[in-house]
Short mmCIF file of C-alpha atoms in Angstrom, two decimals:
data_model
loop_
_atom_site.label_atom_id
_atom_site.label_comp_id
_atom_site.label_asym_id
_atom_site.label_seq_id
_atom_site.Cartn_x
_atom_site.Cartn_y
_atom_site.Cartn_z
CA MET I 1 24.18 23.29 -17.82
CA LYS I 2 23.52 23.52 -14.11
CA LYS I 3 26.18 25.38 -12.13
CA ILE I 4 27.16 24.17 -8.71
CA TYR I 5 27.12 26.87 -6.06
CA LEU I 6 30.20 26.29 -3.97
CA CYS I 7 30.10 28.77 -1.10
CA ILE I 8 29.73 32.40 -0.15
CA LEU I 9 33.48 32.97 -0.02
CA ILE I 10 33.90 31.97 -3.62
CA LEU I 11 33.58 35.06 -5.79
CA THR I 12 35.32 33.98 -8.97
CA ALA I 13 38.62 32.45 -9.90
CA SER I 14 40.79 31.25 -12.77
CA PHE I 15 44.24 29.96 -13.44
CA ILE I 16 46.60 28.43 -15.92
CA LEU I 17 50.18 27.58 -15.19
CA ALA I 18 52.76 29.67 -16.98
CA SER I 19 54.23 26.60 -18.63
CA CYS I 20 51.97 23.55 -18.60
CA ALA I 21 54.70 21.25 -19.89
CA LYS I 22 56.74 21.52 -16.70
CA PHE I 23 53.98 19.74 -14.78
CA ALA I 24 53.83 16.76 -17.09
CA SER I 25 56.21 14.68 -15.01
CA LYS I 26 53.63 13.89 -12.27
CA LYS I 27 56.31 14.27 -9.58
CA GLU I 28 55.46 13.87 -5.92
CA GLU I 29 56.05 17.58 -5.38
CA ASP I 30 53.73 18.64 -8.22
CA TYR I 31 50.76 19.52 -6.05
CA VAL I 32 49.19 22.90 -5.37
CA MET I 33 48.05 22.51 -1.77
CA THR I 34 47.37 20.08 1.02
CA ILE I 35 44.29 19.68 3.18
CA GLY I 36 45.06 17.39 6.05
CA SER I 37 47.12 14.57 4.55
CA GLU I 38 45.60 14.93 1.08
CA LYS I 39 47.60 16.56 -1.70
CA ILE I 40 45.64 18.43 -4.36
CA SER I 41 47.20 17.98 -7.76
CA VAL I 42 47.63 20.69 -10.35
CA GLY I 43 45.06 18.95 -12.54
CA GLU I 44 42.43 18.78 -9.81
CA PHE I 45 43.01 22.39 -8.82
CA SER I 46 42.67 23.47 -12.44
CA ILE I 47 39.07 22.22 -12.59
CA TYR I 48 37.98 24.59 -9.84
CA LEU I 49 39.87 27.46 -11.39
CA PHE I 50 38.61 26.87 -14.90
CA GLU I 51 34.99 27.01 -13.78
CA GLN I 52 35.70 30.10 -11.70
CA LYS I 53 37.43 31.71 -14.68
CA THR I 54 34.27 31.21 -16.68
CA MET I 55 32.12 32.84 -14.01
CA PHE I 56 34.58 35.70 -13.51
CA GLU I 57 34.71 36.55 -17.21
CA GLU I 58 30.95 36.19 -17.60
CA THR I 59 30.64 38.91 -14.98
CA GLY I 60 33.46 41.26 -15.92
CA GLY I 61 34.68 40.21 -19.35
CA SER I 62 38.21 39.26 -20.28
CA ASP I 63 39.45 42.65 -19.07
CA ILE I 64 38.56 41.65 -15.51
CA TRP I 65 42.12 40.43 -15.03
CA ASP I 66 43.33 44.04 -15.22
CA THR I 67 41.19 44.87 -12.19
CA ASP I 68 42.25 45.15 -8.56
CA PHE I 69 40.00 44.38 -5.60
CA ASN I 70 40.95 46.65 -2.73
CA GLY I 71 44.46 46.70 -4.09
CA VAL I 72 44.69 42.96 -4.68
CA PRO I 73 45.05 41.84 -8.32
CA ALA I 74 42.13 39.86 -9.67
CA SER I 75 44.47 36.96 -10.38
CA GLU I 76 45.43 36.70 -6.71
CA VAL I 77 41.81 36.93 -5.62
CA ALA I 78 41.10 34.13 -8.08
CA LYS I 79 43.76 31.85 -6.66
CA GLU I 80 42.62 32.41 -3.08
CA ASN I 81 39.00 31.78 -4.01
CA ALA I 82 39.92 28.51 -5.68
CA TYR I 83 41.95 27.51 -2.63
CA ASN I 84 38.93 28.14 -0.40
CA SER I 85 36.70 26.23 -2.81
CA VAL I 86 38.82 23.12 -2.43
CA ILE I 87 38.76 23.41 1.37
CA TYR I 88 34.97 23.68 1.42
CA VAL I 89 34.43 20.76 -0.93
CA LYS I 90 36.94 18.43 0.71
CA THR I 91 35.73 19.25 4.22
CA ALA I 92 32.11 18.67 3.23
CA CYS I 93 32.91 15.33 1.61
CA GLN I 94 34.89 14.16 4.64
CA ASN I 95 31.87 14.84 6.85
CA ALA I 96 29.06 13.75 4.54
CA ASP I 97 28.36 10.65 6.63
CA GLU I 98 27.78 12.84 9.68
CA VAL I 99 24.76 14.43 7.99
CA SER I 100 23.70 11.14 6.31
CA VAL I 101 24.39 12.36 2.79
CA SER I 102 25.67 10.30 -0.12
CA LEU I 103 25.49 10.21 -3.90
CA ASN I 104 22.80 8.34 -5.78
CA ASP I 105 22.66 7.37 -9.44
CA ASP I 106 21.06 10.68 -10.44
CA ASP I 107 23.82 12.59 -8.65
CA ARG I 108 26.50 10.60 -10.44
CA ALA I 109 24.79 11.23 -13.76
CA GLU I 110 24.74 14.95 -12.98
CA ALA I 111 28.42 14.87 -12.07
CA GLN I 112 29.22 13.05 -15.31
CA ALA I 113 27.36 15.66 -17.34
CA LEU I 114 29.19 18.46 -15.54
CA ALA I 115 32.49 16.72 -16.14
CA GLU I 116 31.82 16.27 -19.85
CA ASP I 117 30.90 19.94 -20.18
CA THR I 118 33.93 21.18 -18.24
CA PHE I 119 36.50 18.84 -19.75
CA GLY I 120 35.12 19.52 -23.21
CA ARG I 121 35.75 23.25 -22.79
CA MET I 122 39.29 22.92 -21.49
CA ASN I 123 42.40 23.03 -23.66
CA PRO I 124 43.31 19.40 -24.41
CA ASP I 125 47.03 20.19 -24.54
CA TYR I 126 46.80 21.80 -21.12
CA CYS I 127 44.89 18.84 -19.67
CA SER I 128 47.47 16.43 -21.04
CA ALA I 129 50.31 18.50 -19.57
CA VAL I 130 48.85 18.41 -16.04
CA GLY I 131 47.65 14.80 -16.22
CA LEU I 132 43.95 15.62 -16.25
CA ASP I 133 41.58 13.27 -18.03
CA MET I 134 37.83 12.68 -18.18
CA GLU I 135 37.85 10.12 -15.39
CA LYS I 136 39.64 12.44 -12.96
CA THR I 137 37.35 15.33 -13.92
CA ALA I 138 34.28 13.20 -13.20
CA ALA I 139 35.69 12.23 -9.80
CA VAL I 140 36.14 15.90 -8.88
CA MET I 141 32.63 16.73 -10.06
CA GLU I 142 31.21 13.96 -7.90
CA GLU I 143 32.83 15.61 -4.88
CA ILE I 144 31.42 18.99 -5.88
CA VAL I 145 27.93 17.54 -6.23
CA LEU I 146 28.28 15.79 -2.87
CA HIS I 147 29.41 19.08 -1.33
CA GLN I 148 26.23 20.74 -2.58
CA LYS I 149 24.12 18.00 -1.03
CA VAL I 150 25.92 18.45 2.28
CA MET I 151 25.27 22.18 2.15
CA ASP I 152 21.60 21.61 1.42
CA SER I 153 21.36 19.21 4.35
CA VAL I 154 23.12 21.54 6.80
CA THR I 155 20.93 24.51 5.87
CA MET I 156 17.61 22.78 5.25
CA THR I 157 16.10 23.79 8.60
CA TYR I 158 16.69 27.51 8.08
CA GLN I 159 13.51 29.58 8.38
CA LEU I 160 13.32 33.17 7.21
CA SER I 161 12.72 35.60 10.07
CA SER I 162 10.28 38.30 8.99
CA ALA I 163 11.65 40.72 11.57
CA ASP I 164 15.27 40.15 10.53
CA TYR I 165 14.41 40.47 6.87
CA SER I 166 12.50 43.68 7.46
CA ALA I 167 15.52 45.11 9.29
CA TYR I 168 17.72 44.03 6.37
CA ILE I 169 15.48 45.94 3.96
CA ASP I 170 15.60 48.95 6.26
CA ASP I 171 19.38 48.85 6.20
CA TYR I 172 19.46 48.44 2.43
CA MET I 173 17.21 51.46 1.88
CA ALA I 174 19.28 53.57 4.29
CA GLU I 175 22.51 52.61 2.54
CA ASN I 176 21.08 53.13 -0.95
CA PRO I 177 19.10 56.38 -0.79
CA ASP I 178 19.21 56.83 -4.58
CA ASP I 179 17.41 53.55 -5.15
CA GLU I 180 13.77 54.53 -5.66
CA THR I 181 12.51 50.96 -5.97
CA PRO I 182 9.31 50.52 -3.93
CA ARG I 183 9.85 48.64 -0.69
CA ALA I 184 7.47 45.84 -1.70
CA THR I 185 9.51 45.28 -4.86
CA LEU I 186 12.76 45.24 -2.92
CA GLU I 187 11.36 42.71 -0.49
CA SER I 188 10.51 40.46 -3.41
CA THR I 189 13.67 40.87 -5.48
CA LEU I 190 16.15 40.67 -2.59
CA ARG I 191 14.52 37.78 -0.79
CA GLU I 192 16.35 34.96 -2.59
CA ASP I 193 19.75 36.59 -2.16
CA TYR I 194 19.05 37.24 1.51
CA ILE I 195 18.09 33.61 2.13
CA ARG I 196 21.23 32.45 0.34
CA LEU I 197 23.30 34.83 2.45
CA LYS I 198 21.87 33.48 5.70
CA LYS I 199 22.33 29.88 4.58
CA ASP I 200 25.90 30.68 3.61
CA GLU I 201 26.53 31.99 7.12
CA ILE I 202 25.12 28.82 8.67
CA TYR I 203 27.15 26.62 6.35
CA LYS I 204 30.36 28.55 6.91
CA GLU I 205 29.99 28.07 10.66
CA GLN I 206 29.63 24.32 10.13
CA ILE I 207 32.61 24.13 7.77
CA ASP I 208 34.70 26.13 10.23
CA THR I 209 33.75 23.70 12.99
CA TRP I 210 34.60 20.66 10.90
CA SER I 211 37.90 22.07 9.68
CA GLU I 212 39.22 23.74 12.84
CA ASN I 213 41.68 20.89 13.46
CA ILE I 214 42.58 20.30 9.82
CA LYS I 215 45.78 21.91 8.57
CA THR I 216 45.74 23.39 5.07
CA GLU I 217 48.84 24.63 3.31
CA LYS I 218 49.95 25.87 -0.10
CA ASN I 219 52.91 24.36 -1.88
CA SER I 220 54.69 27.64 -2.62
CA ALA I 221 57.00 26.09 -5.20
CA VAL I 222 53.95 25.44 -7.40
CA TRP I 223 51.59 28.09 -6.08
CA ASP I 224 53.92 30.98 -6.88
CA ASN I 225 54.11 29.90 -10.54
CA ILE I 226 50.36 29.99 -11.09
CA VAL I 227 49.30 32.80 -13.43
CA ILE I 228 46.10 33.86 -15.16
CA THR I 229 45.89 33.21 -18.90
CA ASP I 230 43.41 32.05 -21.50
CA LEU I 231 42.70 28.40 -22.05
#
């Protein structure tokens, strides 16, 4: 199954609420965050976090949640990454018309397949508790696919600078003196990651421009009760 690359800031993330049943009431206050005037429900937020949980554990195993990153618990890093994911996706979707991007039938089919895969791997009792169903999952996946198309459009004109890339390799070799990989091999193996890094920088600048007047805020009453657990 194809994985959607969200943005450079997104490392990995995961969450489950300590007690799913308490969110079953669908109250007005049962939202995790706001972006502009839009409230992001617990169910919608859980989709981002579930996928990030998968990526996180694929990288570090289930013990990753016992790890700190510069003194910050992995669970807190996860929550912040998911928060940033939502901001990127929502901001991109709100500005898709500006870059003449929209979904076509193939995109919707891709989103549906992603939704079926994700929803099929989630705990059905959990989904029921937070009001998440297949239709809502597909709607979120359509936004994620649209976000990717916006990113591709914003960064499509990027051209690799040979001089800048050569300097990057110089820096890498200076910072990793024990790496005896031949320079030609490094230039080949690091090229894709370098291009992604530069595109991420371009895209982040655009997202920052689009979102500079948009207020985002966490709903602490819900946010503070989010914990990492297995689905």
